[in-house]
Tab-separated table of C-alpha atoms in Angstrom:
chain	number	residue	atom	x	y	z
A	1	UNK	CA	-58.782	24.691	96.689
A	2	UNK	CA	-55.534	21.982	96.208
A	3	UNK	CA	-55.075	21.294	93.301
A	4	UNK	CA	-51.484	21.412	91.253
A	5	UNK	CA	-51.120	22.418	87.959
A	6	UNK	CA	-48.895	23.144	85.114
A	7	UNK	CA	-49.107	25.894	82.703
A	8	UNK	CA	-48.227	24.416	79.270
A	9	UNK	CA	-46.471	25.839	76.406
A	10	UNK	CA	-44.997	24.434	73.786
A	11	UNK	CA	-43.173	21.167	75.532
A	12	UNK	CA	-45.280	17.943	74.552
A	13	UNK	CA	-43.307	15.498	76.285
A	14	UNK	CA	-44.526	13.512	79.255
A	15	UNK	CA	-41.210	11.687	80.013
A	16	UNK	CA	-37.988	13.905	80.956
A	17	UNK	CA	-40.389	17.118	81.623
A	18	UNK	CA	-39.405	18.401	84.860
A	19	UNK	CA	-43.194	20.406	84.895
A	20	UNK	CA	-44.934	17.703	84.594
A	21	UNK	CA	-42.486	15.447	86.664
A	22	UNK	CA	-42.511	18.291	89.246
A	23	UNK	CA	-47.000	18.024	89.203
A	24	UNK	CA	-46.804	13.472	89.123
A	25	UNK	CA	-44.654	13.971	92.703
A	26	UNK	CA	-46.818	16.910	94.182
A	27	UNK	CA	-49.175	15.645	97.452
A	28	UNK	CA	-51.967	17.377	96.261
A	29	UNK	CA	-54.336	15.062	95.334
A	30	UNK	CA	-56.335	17.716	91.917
A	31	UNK	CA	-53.723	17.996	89.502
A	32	UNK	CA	-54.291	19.376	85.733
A	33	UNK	CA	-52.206	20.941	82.564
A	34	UNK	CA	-53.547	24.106	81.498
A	35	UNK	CA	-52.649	25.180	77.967
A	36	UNK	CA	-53.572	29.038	77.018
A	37	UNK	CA	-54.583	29.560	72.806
A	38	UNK	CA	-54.270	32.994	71.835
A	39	UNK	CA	-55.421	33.130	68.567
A	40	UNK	CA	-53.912	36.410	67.466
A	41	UNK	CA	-50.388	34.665	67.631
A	42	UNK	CA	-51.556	32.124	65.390
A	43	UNK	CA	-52.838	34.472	62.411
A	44	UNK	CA	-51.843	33.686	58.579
A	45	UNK	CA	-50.320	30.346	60.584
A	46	UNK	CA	-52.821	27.657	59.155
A	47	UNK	CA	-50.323	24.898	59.583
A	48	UNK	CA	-49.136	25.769	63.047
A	49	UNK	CA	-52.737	25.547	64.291
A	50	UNK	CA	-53.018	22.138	62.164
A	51	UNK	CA	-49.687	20.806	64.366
A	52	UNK	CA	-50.772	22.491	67.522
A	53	UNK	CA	-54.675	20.887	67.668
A	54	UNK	CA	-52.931	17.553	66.803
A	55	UNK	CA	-50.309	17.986	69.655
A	56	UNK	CA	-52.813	18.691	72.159
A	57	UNK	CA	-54.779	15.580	71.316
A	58	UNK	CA	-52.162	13.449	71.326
A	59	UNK	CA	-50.606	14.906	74.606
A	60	UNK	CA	-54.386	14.564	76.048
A	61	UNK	CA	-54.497	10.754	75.433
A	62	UNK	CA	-51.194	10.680	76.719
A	63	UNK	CA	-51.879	12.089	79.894
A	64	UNK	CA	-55.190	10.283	80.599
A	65	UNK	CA	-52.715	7.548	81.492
A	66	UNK	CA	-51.627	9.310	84.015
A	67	UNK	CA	-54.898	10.469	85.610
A	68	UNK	CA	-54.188	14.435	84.673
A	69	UNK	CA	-56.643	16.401	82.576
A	70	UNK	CA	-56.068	18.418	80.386
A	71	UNK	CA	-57.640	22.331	79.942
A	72	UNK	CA	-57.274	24.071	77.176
A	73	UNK	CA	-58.371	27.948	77.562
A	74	UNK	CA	-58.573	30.529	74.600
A	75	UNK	CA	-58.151	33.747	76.204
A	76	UNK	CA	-54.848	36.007	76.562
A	77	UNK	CA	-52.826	34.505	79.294
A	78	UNK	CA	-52.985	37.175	81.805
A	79	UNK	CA	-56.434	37.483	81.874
A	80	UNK	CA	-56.592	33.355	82.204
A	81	UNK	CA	-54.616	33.582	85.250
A	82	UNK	CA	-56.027	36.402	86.890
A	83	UNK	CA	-59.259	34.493	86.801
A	84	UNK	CA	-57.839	31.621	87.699
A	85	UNK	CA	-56.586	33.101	90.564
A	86	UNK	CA	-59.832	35.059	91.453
A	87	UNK	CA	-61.480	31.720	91.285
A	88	UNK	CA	-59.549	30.153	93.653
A	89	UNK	CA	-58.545	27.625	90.718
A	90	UNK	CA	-55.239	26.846	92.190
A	91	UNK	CA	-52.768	26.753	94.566
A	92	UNK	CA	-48.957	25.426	92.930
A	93	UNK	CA	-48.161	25.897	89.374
A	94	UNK	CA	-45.088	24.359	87.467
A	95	UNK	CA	-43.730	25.338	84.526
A	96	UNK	CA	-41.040	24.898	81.619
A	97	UNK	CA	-39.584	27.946	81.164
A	98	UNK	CA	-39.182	29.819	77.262
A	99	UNK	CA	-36.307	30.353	75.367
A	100	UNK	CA	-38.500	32.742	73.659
A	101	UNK	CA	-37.952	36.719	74.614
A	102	UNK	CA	-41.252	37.798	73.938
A	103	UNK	CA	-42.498	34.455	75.860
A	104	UNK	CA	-40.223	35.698	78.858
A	105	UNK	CA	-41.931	38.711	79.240
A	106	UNK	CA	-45.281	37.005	79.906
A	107	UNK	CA	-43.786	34.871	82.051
A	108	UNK	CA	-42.439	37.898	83.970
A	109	UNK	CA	-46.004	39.276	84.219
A	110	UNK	CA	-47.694	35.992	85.467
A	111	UNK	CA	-45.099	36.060	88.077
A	112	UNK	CA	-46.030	38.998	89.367
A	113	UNK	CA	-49.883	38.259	89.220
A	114	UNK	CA	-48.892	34.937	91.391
A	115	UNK	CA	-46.614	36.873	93.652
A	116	UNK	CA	-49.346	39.409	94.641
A	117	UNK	CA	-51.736	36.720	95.493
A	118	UNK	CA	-49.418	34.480	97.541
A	119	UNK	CA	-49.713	31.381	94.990
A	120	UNK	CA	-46.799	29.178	95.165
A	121	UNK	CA	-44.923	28.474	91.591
A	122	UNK	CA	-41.607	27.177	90.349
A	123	UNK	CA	-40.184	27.484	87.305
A	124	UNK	CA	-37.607	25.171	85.075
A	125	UNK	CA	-35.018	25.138	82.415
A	126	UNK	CA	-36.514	22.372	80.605
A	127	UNK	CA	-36.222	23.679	77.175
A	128	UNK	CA	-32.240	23.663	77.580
A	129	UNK	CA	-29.724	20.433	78.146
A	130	UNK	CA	-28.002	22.496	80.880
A	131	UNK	CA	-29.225	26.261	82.414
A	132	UNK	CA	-27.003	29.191	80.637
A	133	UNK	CA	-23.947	29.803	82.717
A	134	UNK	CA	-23.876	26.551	84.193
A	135	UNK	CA	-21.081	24.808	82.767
A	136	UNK	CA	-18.283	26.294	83.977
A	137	UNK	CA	-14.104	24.380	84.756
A	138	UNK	CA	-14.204	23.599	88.402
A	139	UNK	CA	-12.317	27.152	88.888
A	140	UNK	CA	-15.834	28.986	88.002
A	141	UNK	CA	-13.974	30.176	84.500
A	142	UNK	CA	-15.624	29.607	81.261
A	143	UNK	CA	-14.427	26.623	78.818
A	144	UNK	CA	-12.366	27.357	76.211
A	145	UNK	CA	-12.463	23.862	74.289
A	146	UNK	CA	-14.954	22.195	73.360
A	147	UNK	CA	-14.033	18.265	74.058
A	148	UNK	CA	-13.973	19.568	77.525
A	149	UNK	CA	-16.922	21.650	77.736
A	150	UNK	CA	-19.135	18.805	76.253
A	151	UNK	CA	-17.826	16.264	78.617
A	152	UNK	CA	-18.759	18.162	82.064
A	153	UNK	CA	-22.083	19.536	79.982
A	154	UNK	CA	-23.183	15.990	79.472
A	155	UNK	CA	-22.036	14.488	83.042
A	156	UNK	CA	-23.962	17.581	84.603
A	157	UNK	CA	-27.088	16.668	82.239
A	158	UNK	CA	-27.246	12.940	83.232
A	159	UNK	CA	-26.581	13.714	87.260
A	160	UNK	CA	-29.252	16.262	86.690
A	161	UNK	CA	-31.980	13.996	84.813
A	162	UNK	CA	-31.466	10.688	86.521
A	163	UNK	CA	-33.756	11.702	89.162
A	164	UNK	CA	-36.966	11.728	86.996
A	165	UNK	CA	-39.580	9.102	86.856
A	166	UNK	CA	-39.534	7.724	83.390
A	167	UNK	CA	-43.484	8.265	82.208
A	168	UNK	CA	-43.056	7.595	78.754
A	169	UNK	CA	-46.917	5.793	77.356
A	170	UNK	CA	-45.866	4.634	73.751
A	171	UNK	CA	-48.679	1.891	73.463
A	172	UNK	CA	-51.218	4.536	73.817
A	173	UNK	CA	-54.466	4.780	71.776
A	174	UNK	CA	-54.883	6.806	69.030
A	175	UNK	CA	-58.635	7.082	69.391
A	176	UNK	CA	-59.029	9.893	70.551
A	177	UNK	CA	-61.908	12.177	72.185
A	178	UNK	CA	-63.348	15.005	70.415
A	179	UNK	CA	-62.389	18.163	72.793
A	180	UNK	CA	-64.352	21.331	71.653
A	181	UNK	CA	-61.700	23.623	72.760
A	182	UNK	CA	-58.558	21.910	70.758
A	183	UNK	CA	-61.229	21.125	67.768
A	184	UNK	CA	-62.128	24.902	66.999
A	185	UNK	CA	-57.926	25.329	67.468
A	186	UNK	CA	-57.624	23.583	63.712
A	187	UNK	CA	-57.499	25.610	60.299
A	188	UNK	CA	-61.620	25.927	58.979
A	189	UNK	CA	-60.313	24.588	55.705
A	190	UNK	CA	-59.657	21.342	55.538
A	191	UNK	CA	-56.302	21.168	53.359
A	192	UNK	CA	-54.532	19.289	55.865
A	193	UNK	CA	-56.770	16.075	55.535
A	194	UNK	CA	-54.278	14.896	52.729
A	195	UNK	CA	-51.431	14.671	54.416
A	196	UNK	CA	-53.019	13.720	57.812
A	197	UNK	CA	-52.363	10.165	57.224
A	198	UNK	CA	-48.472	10.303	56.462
A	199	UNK	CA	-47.488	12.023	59.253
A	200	UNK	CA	-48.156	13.458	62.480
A	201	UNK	CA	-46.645	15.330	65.233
């Protein structure tokens, strides 16, 4: 099967995200965002699953603007990609990498899972203004002042980030659809219906 996708974590953005930017350019024609729920790191955490479901449904409406569904799966992440892969689900995956250590490990295994079954994927350092090491004088020596670190760190940022295609909706609806899967993601009390309407994510 061709189709494209993008294994979401925890980066909401559809402009600047090289991911997503990476799945807009890709020629196949079946592209989607797959975000895994694992419940069990979301225990005791009633207001992270609050933020999270309210993410995801923004994010959703976001991306119906630019044709991409989105899939949201509650299993552990392995097992979601080993029947992904047994389904023939995909064939490309892009994603943002962690900063997260115990995130990194994961990642690590899903590698290997693609790997073994041939499935192209390509990874970014999204989640950082510049990868760790890059900065370096034009000797390949580490900075030792700031003033000068900062100003190659931000010309190496903007020559970096030029390239993407700005896809920034901000007139987008805030109707949105119920989704079954990102509904049962919110707390069962409802204690966050009072401050629902002051703020959101």
């Amino acid at each position: 099967m061709s189709c494209s996708v993008v294994w979401l974590k925890d980066d909401f953005r559809t402009s600047y995200n090289q991911a997503i930017n990476a799945l807009i350019e890709d020629e196949n024609k079946e592209k989607k965002i797959i975000y895994i729920y694992e419940k069990r790191t979301y225990l005791l955490c009633e207001a992270q699953q609050w933020w999270l479901a309210k993410s995801l449904e923004i994010f959703q409406k976001k991306l119906e603007n630019l044709k991409i569904s989105l899939d949201v799966v509650h299993e552990n992440t392995t097992k979601t990609f080993k029947k992904l892969i047994s389904n023939n689900s995909f064939d490309r995956i892009y994603w943002n990498k962690s900063c997260h250590a115990n995130e990194n490990i994961i990642e690590e295994d899903v590698k290997k899972i693609l790997k073994e079954n041939n499935v192209f994927y390509k990874e970014f350092e999204a989640n950082l203004l510049n990868p760790v090491g890059n900065i370096k004088k034009d000797d390949g020596t580490p900075y030792k002042v700031f003033t000068h670190y900062w100003k190659k760190a931000e010309q190496t940022y903007l020559r970096n980030n030029l390239r993407f295609n700005d896809k920034i909706y901000k007139n987008y609806n805030h109707n949105l659809k119920k989704d079954e899967n990102i509904e049962s993601i919110y707390p069962k009390k409802n204690w966050y219906k009072k401050f629902e309407k002051y703020w959101e994510p």
